[in-house]
């Protein structure tokens, strides 16, 4: 085998074609609504971590569990990267009619790209939070929120942070 590229071989590199059963696919006996996605800080140095919070509300009539998923997308990169990458997830039980605020930490290593070694690059990124992958079509409604943040500074090797 001479071609080691992952393009077209795994769901993260399919391009515009969606997998039949993507990560997080499934049904629930209740409904959930996401709101108040906050990224802090909205502009961070290349080696810094990103704090994320989102509010999840059970808008249905039954208690339920939701798998909250965070995905990261590079808006521009010096090398090919996945369409988006799962950077955090958490299963949360929420009683009917109640809400909970969730906090996550996206560490700098999760933004690293492989370019002969692991590197961190400045640029614009989009973070998605929801009960499914961005752009996923499914029978049960579940929205995905998104917000952008900027990484500033010069590109550097990950081990230099």
Short mmCIF file of N, CA and C in Angstrom, two decimals:
data_model
loop_
_atom_site.label_atom_id
_atom_site.label_comp_id
_atom_site.label_asym_id
_atom_site.label_seq_id
_atom_site.Cartn_x
_atom_site.Cartn_y
_atom_site.Cartn_z
N UNK A 1 0.85 -1.17 0.00
CA UNK A 1 0.00 0.00 0.00
C UNK A 1 0.90 1.23 0.00
N UNK A 2 0.64 2.12 -0.93
CA UNK A 2 1.46 3.32 -1.05
C UNK A 2 0.70 4.59 -0.68
N UNK A 3 -0.63 4.53 -0.73
CA UNK A 3 -1.45 5.71 -0.45
C UNK A 3 -1.99 5.61 0.97
N UNK A 4 -1.46 6.40 1.88
CA UNK A 4 -1.87 6.35 3.28
C UNK A 4 -2.88 7.43 3.65
N UNK A 5 -3.37 8.18 2.70
CA UNK A 5 -4.35 9.22 2.98
C UNK A 5 -5.64 8.59 3.51
N UNK A 6 -6.32 9.29 4.38
CA UNK A 6 -7.58 8.80 4.95
C UNK A 6 -8.80 9.29 4.16
N UNK A 7 -8.59 10.09 3.15
CA UNK A 7 -9.70 10.65 2.38
C UNK A 7 -10.52 9.54 1.73
N UNK A 8 -11.83 9.55 1.99
CA UNK A 8 -12.73 8.56 1.43
C UNK A 8 -12.72 7.22 2.16
N UNK A 9 -11.92 7.09 3.24
CA UNK A 9 -11.79 5.81 3.94
C UNK A 9 -12.38 5.82 5.34
N UNK A 10 -12.68 6.95 5.87
CA UNK A 10 -13.28 7.05 7.20
C UNK A 10 -14.26 8.22 7.18
N UNK A 11 -15.29 8.16 8.04
CA UNK A 11 -16.35 9.17 7.99
C UNK A 11 -15.83 10.58 8.19
N UNK A 12 -14.70 10.76 8.87
CA UNK A 12 -14.18 12.10 9.11
C UNK A 12 -13.65 12.74 7.83
N UNK A 13 -13.40 11.94 6.79
CA UNK A 13 -12.81 12.46 5.55
C UNK A 13 -13.66 12.15 4.33
N UNK A 14 -14.95 11.90 4.49
CA UNK A 14 -15.81 11.55 3.36
C UNK A 14 -16.11 12.73 2.44
N UNK A 15 -15.79 13.94 2.83
CA UNK A 15 -16.17 15.09 2.03
C UNK A 15 -17.62 15.43 2.30
N UNK A 16 -18.42 15.55 1.26
CA UNK A 16 -19.82 15.93 1.43
C UNK A 16 -20.74 14.74 1.65
N UNK A 17 -20.26 13.52 1.45
CA UNK A 17 -21.09 12.34 1.63
C UNK A 17 -21.19 11.98 3.11
N UNK A 18 -22.41 11.90 3.62
CA UNK A 18 -22.61 11.61 5.05
C UNK A 18 -22.66 10.10 5.27
N UNK A 19 -22.14 9.63 6.41
CA UNK A 19 -22.25 8.20 6.72
C UNK A 19 -23.70 7.82 7.01
N UNK A 20 -24.03 6.55 6.83
CA UNK A 20 -25.39 6.08 7.04
C UNK A 20 -25.81 6.21 8.51
N UNK A 21 -24.94 5.79 9.43
CA UNK A 21 -25.22 5.90 10.86
C UNK A 21 -24.06 6.61 11.55
N UNK A 22 -24.06 7.94 11.56
CA UNK A 22 -22.95 8.68 12.16
C UNK A 22 -22.95 8.58 13.68
N UNK A 23 -21.83 8.96 14.27
CA UNK A 23 -21.70 8.96 15.72
C UNK A 23 -22.82 9.79 16.33
N UNK A 24 -23.48 9.25 17.34
CA UNK A 24 -24.56 9.97 18.00
C UNK A 24 -25.92 9.70 17.41
N UNK A 25 -26.01 8.87 16.37
CA UNK A 25 -27.29 8.57 15.75
C UNK A 25 -28.17 7.78 16.72
N UNK A 26 -29.42 8.13 16.78
CA UNK A 26 -30.33 7.38 17.64
C UNK A 26 -31.60 8.16 17.91
N UNK A 27 -32.49 7.53 18.60
CA UNK A 27 -33.79 8.13 18.92
C UNK A 27 -33.93 8.28 20.42
N UNK A 28 -34.87 9.12 20.83
CA UNK A 28 -35.12 9.36 22.25
C UNK A 28 -36.62 9.42 22.47
N UNK A 29 -37.03 9.22 23.71
CA UNK A 29 -38.43 9.33 24.06
C UNK A 29 -38.80 10.73 24.51
N UNK A 30 -37.87 11.64 24.40
CA UNK A 30 -38.12 13.03 24.78
C UNK A 30 -37.39 13.94 23.79
N UNK A 31 -37.52 15.24 23.99
CA UNK A 31 -36.85 16.19 23.11
C UNK A 31 -35.97 17.11 23.94
N UNK A 32 -34.91 17.59 23.31
CA UNK A 32 -33.96 18.46 23.98
C UNK A 32 -33.75 19.72 23.16
N UNK A 33 -33.44 20.81 23.84
CA UNK A 33 -33.11 22.06 23.17
C UNK A 33 -31.80 22.59 23.75
N UNK A 34 -30.92 23.05 22.84
CA UNK A 34 -29.64 23.63 23.23
C UNK A 34 -29.73 25.14 23.08
N UNK A 35 -29.04 25.85 23.98
CA UNK A 35 -28.99 27.31 23.87
C UNK A 35 -27.77 27.83 24.64
N UNK A 36 -27.50 29.09 24.44
CA UNK A 36 -26.45 29.82 25.17
C UNK A 36 -25.08 29.15 25.07
N UNK A 37 -24.64 28.88 23.84
CA UNK A 37 -23.29 28.37 23.62
C UNK A 37 -22.31 29.53 23.81
N UNK A 38 -21.38 29.38 24.77
CA UNK A 38 -20.42 30.44 25.09
C UNK A 38 -19.01 29.87 24.99
N UNK A 39 -18.15 30.56 24.22
CA UNK A 39 -16.74 30.20 24.09
C UNK A 39 -15.92 31.28 24.78
N UNK A 40 -15.00 30.86 25.63
CA UNK A 40 -14.22 31.83 26.38
C UNK A 40 -12.75 31.40 26.44
N UNK A 41 -11.85 32.26 26.01
CA UNK A 41 -12.08 33.56 25.37
C UNK A 41 -12.37 33.37 23.88
N UNK A 42 -13.01 34.35 23.24
CA UNK A 42 -13.30 34.21 21.80
C UNK A 42 -12.05 34.34 20.92
N UNK A 43 -10.97 34.91 21.46
CA UNK A 43 -9.66 34.96 20.78
C UNK A 43 -8.63 34.51 21.80
N UNK A 44 -7.86 33.48 21.45
CA UNK A 44 -6.91 32.94 22.41
C UNK A 44 -5.55 32.72 21.77
N UNK A 45 -4.48 32.74 22.57
CA UNK A 45 -3.15 32.47 22.06
C UNK A 45 -3.04 31.02 21.57
N UNK A 46 -2.08 30.75 20.70
CA UNK A 46 -1.97 29.46 20.04
C UNK A 46 -1.84 28.29 21.01
N UNK A 47 -1.26 28.46 22.18
CA UNK A 47 -1.09 27.35 23.13
C UNK A 47 -2.17 27.29 24.21
N UNK A 48 -3.14 28.18 24.17
CA UNK A 48 -4.15 28.26 25.23
C UNK A 48 -5.29 27.27 25.03
N UNK A 49 -6.00 26.99 26.12
CA UNK A 49 -7.18 26.13 26.09
C UNK A 49 -8.43 26.99 25.96
N UNK A 50 -9.50 26.38 25.47
CA UNK A 50 -10.77 27.06 25.26
C UNK A 50 -11.81 26.51 26.24
N UNK A 51 -12.50 27.40 26.94
CA UNK A 51 -13.59 26.99 27.83
C UNK A 51 -14.90 27.12 27.06
N UNK A 52 -15.76 26.11 27.21
CA UNK A 52 -17.03 26.06 26.48
C UNK A 52 -18.13 25.77 27.48
N UNK A 53 -19.25 26.49 27.35
CA UNK A 53 -20.43 26.16 28.14
C UNK A 53 -21.65 26.20 27.23
N UNK A 54 -22.64 25.37 27.56
CA UNK A 54 -23.88 25.30 26.80
C UNK A 54 -24.98 24.86 27.75
N UNK A 55 -26.18 25.35 27.50
CA UNK A 55 -27.34 24.97 28.31
C UNK A 55 -28.15 23.94 27.53
N UNK A 56 -28.50 22.85 28.21
CA UNK A 56 -29.31 21.78 27.64
C UNK A 56 -30.61 21.70 28.41
N UNK A 57 -31.73 21.77 27.70
CA UNK A 57 -33.06 21.70 28.34
C UNK A 57 -33.83 20.52 27.80
N UNK A 58 -34.45 19.77 28.69
CA UNK A 58 -35.35 18.68 28.30
C UNK A 58 -36.73 19.29 28.12
N UNK A 59 -37.15 19.46 26.87
CA UNK A 59 -38.43 20.11 26.56
C UNK A 59 -39.57 19.11 26.42
N UNK A 60 -39.30 17.84 26.65
CA UNK A 60 -40.31 16.80 26.51
C UNK A 60 -41.05 16.51 27.80
N UNK A 61 -41.90 15.49 27.74
CA UNK A 61 -42.74 15.09 28.87
C UNK A 61 -42.11 13.98 29.72
N UNK A 62 -40.97 13.43 29.29
CA UNK A 62 -40.34 12.32 30.00
C UNK A 62 -38.91 12.67 30.38
N UNK A 63 -38.43 12.07 31.45
CA UNK A 63 -37.02 12.17 31.78
C UNK A 63 -36.22 11.53 30.65
N UNK A 64 -35.02 12.02 30.42
CA UNK A 64 -34.23 11.44 29.34
C UNK A 64 -32.75 11.70 29.50
N UNK A 65 -31.99 11.02 28.67
CA UNK A 65 -30.54 11.20 28.62
C UNK A 65 -30.17 11.67 27.22
N UNK A 66 -29.21 12.57 27.17
CA UNK A 66 -28.72 13.10 25.90
C UNK A 66 -27.20 12.98 25.90
N UNK A 67 -26.64 12.64 24.76
CA UNK A 67 -25.18 12.64 24.61
C UNK A 67 -24.81 13.96 23.94
N UNK A 68 -24.29 14.88 24.74
CA UNK A 68 -23.88 16.19 24.25
C UNK A 68 -22.52 16.02 23.59
N UNK A 69 -22.40 16.50 22.34
CA UNK A 69 -21.18 16.31 21.56
C UNK A 69 -20.61 17.65 21.12
N UNK A 70 -19.30 17.80 21.21
CA UNK A 70 -18.60 19.00 20.72
C UNK A 70 -17.70 18.58 19.56
N UNK A 71 -17.82 19.30 18.46
CA UNK A 71 -17.00 19.06 17.28
C UNK A 71 -16.24 20.34 16.93
N UNK A 72 -15.05 20.17 16.42
CA UNK A 72 -14.20 21.29 16.02
C UNK A 72 -13.96 21.23 14.52
N UNK A 73 -14.04 22.39 13.86
CA UNK A 73 -13.73 22.49 12.43
C UNK A 73 -12.68 23.57 12.22
N UNK A 74 -11.64 23.23 11.49
CA UNK A 74 -10.62 24.19 11.08
C UNK A 74 -11.17 24.91 9.85
N UNK A 75 -11.14 26.24 9.86
CA UNK A 75 -11.64 26.99 8.70
C UNK A 75 -10.58 27.09 7.60
N UNK A 76 -9.31 27.08 7.99
CA UNK A 76 -8.23 27.01 7.01
C UNK A 76 -7.06 26.34 7.71
N UNK A 77 -6.36 25.52 6.96
CA UNK A 77 -5.26 24.76 7.55
C UNK A 77 -4.21 24.56 6.47
N UNK A 78 -2.97 24.40 6.90
CA UNK A 78 -1.89 24.22 5.92
C UNK A 78 -1.84 22.80 5.36
N UNK A 79 -2.54 21.86 5.99
CA UNK A 79 -2.59 20.47 5.53
C UNK A 79 -4.05 20.00 5.56
N UNK A 80 -4.38 18.92 4.85
CA UNK A 80 -5.76 18.41 4.91
C UNK A 80 -6.11 17.96 6.33
N UNK A 81 -7.31 18.32 6.76
CA UNK A 81 -7.81 17.95 8.09
C UNK A 81 -9.23 17.41 7.93
N UNK A 82 -9.76 16.75 8.96
CA UNK A 82 -11.14 16.26 8.88
C UNK A 82 -12.14 17.39 8.68
N UNK A 83 -13.34 17.05 8.16
CA UNK A 83 -14.41 18.05 8.06
C UNK A 83 -14.68 18.64 9.42
N UNK A 84 -14.76 17.80 10.43
CA UNK A 84 -14.87 18.20 11.82
C UNK A 84 -14.36 17.05 12.66
N UNK A 85 -13.98 17.36 13.88
CA UNK A 85 -13.42 16.35 14.76
C UNK A 85 -14.11 16.40 16.11
N UNK A 86 -14.50 15.24 16.62
CA UNK A 86 -15.09 15.15 17.94
C UNK A 86 -14.02 15.49 18.97
N UNK A 87 -14.29 16.49 19.82
CA UNK A 87 -13.31 16.90 20.83
C UNK A 87 -13.81 16.67 22.25
N UNK A 88 -15.11 16.45 22.43
CA UNK A 88 -15.64 16.17 23.76
C UNK A 88 -17.06 15.63 23.63
N UNK A 89 -17.44 14.82 24.59
CA UNK A 89 -18.83 14.37 24.67
C UNK A 89 -19.13 13.99 26.11
N UNK A 90 -20.41 14.03 26.46
CA UNK A 90 -20.83 13.68 27.81
C UNK A 90 -22.29 13.23 27.77
N UNK A 91 -22.59 12.10 28.40
CA UNK A 91 -23.97 11.65 28.55
C UNK A 91 -24.54 12.33 29.79
N UNK A 92 -25.71 12.98 29.61
CA UNK A 92 -26.31 13.76 30.68
C UNK A 92 -27.76 13.34 30.86
N UNK A 93 -28.13 13.04 32.09
CA UNK A 93 -29.54 12.76 32.42
C UNK A 93 -30.20 14.07 32.82
N UNK A 94 -31.33 14.38 32.17
CA UNK A 94 -32.05 15.62 32.46
C UNK A 94 -33.52 15.27 32.68
N UNK A 95 -34.07 15.59 33.86
CA UNK A 95 -35.49 15.34 34.12
C UNK A 95 -36.37 16.18 33.19
N UNK A 96 -37.58 15.70 32.95
CA UNK A 96 -38.53 16.41 32.08
C UNK A 96 -38.74 17.83 32.59
N UNK A 97 -38.70 18.79 31.67
CA UNK A 97 -38.94 20.19 32.00
C UNK A 97 -37.81 20.91 32.70
N UNK A 98 -36.68 20.26 32.88
CA UNK A 98 -35.54 20.86 33.58
C UNK A 98 -34.43 21.17 32.58
N UNK A 99 -33.45 21.94 33.05
CA UNK A 99 -32.30 22.27 32.22
C UNK A 99 -31.03 22.15 33.05
N UNK A 100 -29.91 22.03 32.35
CA UNK A 100 -28.62 21.96 33.01
C UNK A 100 -27.59 22.70 32.17
N UNK A 101 -26.65 23.34 32.84
CA UNK A 101 -25.58 24.04 32.15
C UNK A 101 -24.34 23.15 32.21
N UNK A 102 -23.75 22.88 31.06
CA UNK A 102 -22.59 22.01 30.96
C UNK A 102 -21.36 22.82 30.62
N UNK A 103 -20.24 22.44 31.20
CA UNK A 103 -18.96 23.10 30.91
C UNK A 103 -17.97 22.07 30.37
N UNK A 104 -17.20 22.47 29.37
CA UNK A 104 -16.19 21.63 28.76
C UNK A 104 -14.90 22.43 28.63
N UNK A 105 -13.81 21.72 28.47
CA UNK A 105 -12.52 22.32 28.19
C UNK A 105 -11.99 21.70 26.91
N UNK A 106 -11.69 22.52 25.90
CA UNK A 106 -11.06 22.05 24.67
C UNK A 106 -9.59 22.46 24.76
N UNK A 107 -8.73 21.47 24.93
CA UNK A 107 -7.31 21.75 25.16
C UNK A 107 -6.60 21.98 23.82
N UNK A 108 -5.49 22.68 23.89
CA UNK A 108 -4.73 23.04 22.68
C UNK A 108 -4.38 21.83 21.84
N UNK A 109 -4.05 20.70 22.48
CA UNK A 109 -3.67 19.49 21.74
C UNK A 109 -4.75 19.03 20.78
N UNK A 110 -6.01 19.34 21.07
CA UNK A 110 -7.11 18.93 20.20
C UNK A 110 -7.19 19.76 18.93
N UNK A 111 -6.47 20.87 18.86
CA UNK A 111 -6.41 21.69 17.64
C UNK A 111 -5.16 21.38 16.83
N UNK A 112 -4.32 20.47 17.30
CA UNK A 112 -3.05 20.17 16.62
C UNK A 112 -3.31 19.47 15.29
N UNK A 113 -2.47 19.76 14.32
CA UNK A 113 -2.52 19.11 13.01
C UNK A 113 -1.20 18.38 12.79
N UNK A 114 -1.24 17.36 11.95
CA UNK A 114 -0.03 16.61 11.64
C UNK A 114 0.59 17.17 10.35
N UNK A 115 1.77 17.73 10.46
CA UNK A 115 2.52 18.25 9.31
C UNK A 115 3.99 17.88 9.55
N UNK A 116 4.31 16.60 9.45
CA UNK A 116 5.62 16.03 9.74
C UNK A 116 5.89 15.98 11.25
N UNK A 117 5.15 16.72 12.03
CA UNK A 117 5.10 16.63 13.48
C UNK A 117 3.81 17.32 13.91
N UNK A 118 3.41 17.18 15.16
CA UNK A 118 2.19 17.82 15.64
C UNK A 118 2.43 19.31 15.82
N UNK A 119 1.58 20.11 15.14
CA UNK A 119 1.73 21.56 15.15
C UNK A 119 0.42 22.23 15.52
N UNK A 120 0.55 23.40 16.12
CA UNK A 120 -0.59 24.27 16.38
C UNK A 120 -0.47 25.46 15.45
N UNK A 121 -1.58 25.81 14.81
CA UNK A 121 -1.58 26.93 13.86
C UNK A 121 -2.61 27.97 14.29
N UNK A 122 -2.32 29.24 13.99
CA UNK A 122 -3.33 30.27 14.23
C UNK A 122 -4.41 30.18 13.16
N UNK A 123 -5.52 30.83 13.41
CA UNK A 123 -6.59 30.84 12.41
C UNK A 123 -7.95 30.91 13.06
N UNK A 124 -8.97 30.71 12.23
CA UNK A 124 -10.35 30.72 12.69
C UNK A 124 -10.87 29.29 12.77
N UNK A 125 -11.59 29.01 13.83
CA UNK A 125 -12.15 27.68 14.07
C UNK A 125 -13.63 27.82 14.36
N UNK A 126 -14.39 26.78 14.07
CA UNK A 126 -15.80 26.73 14.45
C UNK A 126 -15.99 25.57 15.40
N UNK A 127 -16.70 25.81 16.49
CA UNK A 127 -17.03 24.77 17.45
C UNK A 127 -18.53 24.51 17.37
N UNK A 128 -18.91 23.24 17.28
CA UNK A 128 -20.31 22.83 17.21
C UNK A 128 -20.67 22.11 18.51
N UNK A 129 -21.87 22.36 19.04
CA UNK A 129 -22.36 21.68 20.23
C UNK A 129 -23.79 21.23 19.97
N UNK A 130 -24.06 19.96 20.24
CA UNK A 130 -25.41 19.45 20.04
C UNK A 130 -25.49 17.96 20.32
N UNK A 131 -26.62 17.38 19.98
CA UNK A 131 -26.85 15.97 20.21
C UNK A 131 -26.54 15.11 19.02
N UNK A 132 -25.86 15.67 18.02
CA UNK A 132 -25.52 14.94 16.81
C UNK A 132 -24.37 15.66 16.11
N UNK A 133 -23.89 15.06 15.02
CA UNK A 133 -22.84 15.70 14.23
C UNK A 133 -23.42 16.90 13.48
N UNK A 134 -22.58 17.86 13.13
CA UNK A 134 -23.05 18.99 12.32
C UNK A 134 -23.59 18.50 10.98
N UNK A 135 -24.74 19.02 10.57
CA UNK A 135 -25.30 18.68 9.26
C UNK A 135 -25.94 17.33 9.18
N UNK A 136 -26.06 16.61 10.28
CA UNK A 136 -26.62 15.26 10.28
C UNK A 136 -28.12 15.33 10.08
N UNK A 137 -28.66 14.48 9.23
CA UNK A 137 -30.09 14.37 9.02
C UNK A 137 -30.60 13.16 9.77
N UNK A 138 -31.60 13.35 10.61
CA UNK A 138 -32.15 12.22 11.35
C UNK A 138 -33.62 12.45 11.62
N UNK A 139 -34.32 11.40 12.02
CA UNK A 139 -35.76 11.52 12.25
C UNK A 139 -36.09 12.30 13.52
N UNK A 140 -35.32 12.11 14.57
CA UNK A 140 -35.57 12.83 15.82
C UNK A 140 -34.93 14.22 15.74
N UNK A 141 -35.66 15.29 16.06
CA UNK A 141 -35.09 16.62 15.96
C UNK A 141 -34.01 16.86 17.02
N UNK A 142 -32.94 17.46 16.62
CA UNK A 142 -31.87 17.84 17.54
C UNK A 142 -31.02 18.88 16.85
N UNK A 143 -31.02 20.09 17.36
CA UNK A 143 -30.26 21.13 16.71
C UNK A 143 -28.80 21.07 17.12
N UNK A 144 -27.98 21.71 16.33
CA UNK A 144 -26.56 21.83 16.63
C UNK A 144 -26.23 23.32 16.60
N UNK A 145 -25.71 23.83 17.71
CA UNK A 145 -25.29 25.23 17.79
C UNK A 145 -23.86 25.34 17.30
N UNK A 146 -23.48 26.52 16.84
CA UNK A 146 -22.09 26.73 16.43
C UNK A 146 -21.65 28.14 16.82
N UNK A 147 -20.35 28.26 17.05
CA UNK A 147 -19.75 29.55 17.36
C UNK A 147 -18.30 29.50 16.88
N UNK A 148 -17.80 30.65 16.49
CA UNK A 148 -16.42 30.74 15.99
C UNK A 148 -15.51 31.34 17.05
N UNK A 149 -14.25 30.93 16.99
CA UNK A 149 -13.22 31.54 17.81
C UNK A 149 -11.95 31.65 16.99
N UNK A 150 -11.05 32.51 17.44
CA UNK A 150 -9.82 32.78 16.72
C UNK A 150 -8.62 32.42 17.57
N UNK A 151 -7.63 31.82 16.92
CA UNK A 151 -6.37 31.51 17.58
C UNK A 151 -5.33 32.46 17.00
N UNK A 152 -4.61 33.16 17.87
CA UNK A 152 -3.62 34.15 17.43
C UNK A 152 -2.21 33.69 17.76
N UNK A 153 -1.25 34.33 17.11
CA UNK A 153 0.15 34.00 17.35
C UNK A 153 0.75 33.27 16.17
N UNK A 154 1.98 32.82 16.34
CA UNK A 154 2.69 32.12 15.27
C UNK A 154 2.50 30.62 15.42
N UNK A 155 2.52 29.91 14.28
CA UNK A 155 2.47 28.45 14.31
C UNK A 155 3.68 27.93 15.07
N UNK A 156 3.48 26.84 15.80
CA UNK A 156 4.58 26.27 16.57
C UNK A 156 4.35 24.79 16.78
N UNK A 157 5.42 24.05 17.03
CA UNK A 157 5.26 22.63 17.36
C UNK A 157 4.47 22.47 18.66
N UNK A 158 3.68 21.44 18.74
CA UNK A 158 2.88 21.19 19.93
C UNK A 158 3.76 21.03 21.16
N UNK A 159 4.90 20.37 21.00
CA UNK A 159 5.79 20.15 22.15
C UNK A 159 6.42 21.46 22.65
N UNK A 160 6.28 22.55 21.88
CA UNK A 160 6.83 23.85 22.28
C UNK A 160 5.89 24.66 23.15
N UNK A 161 4.75 24.09 23.51
CA UNK A 161 3.78 24.83 24.35
C UNK A 161 3.94 24.46 25.80
#
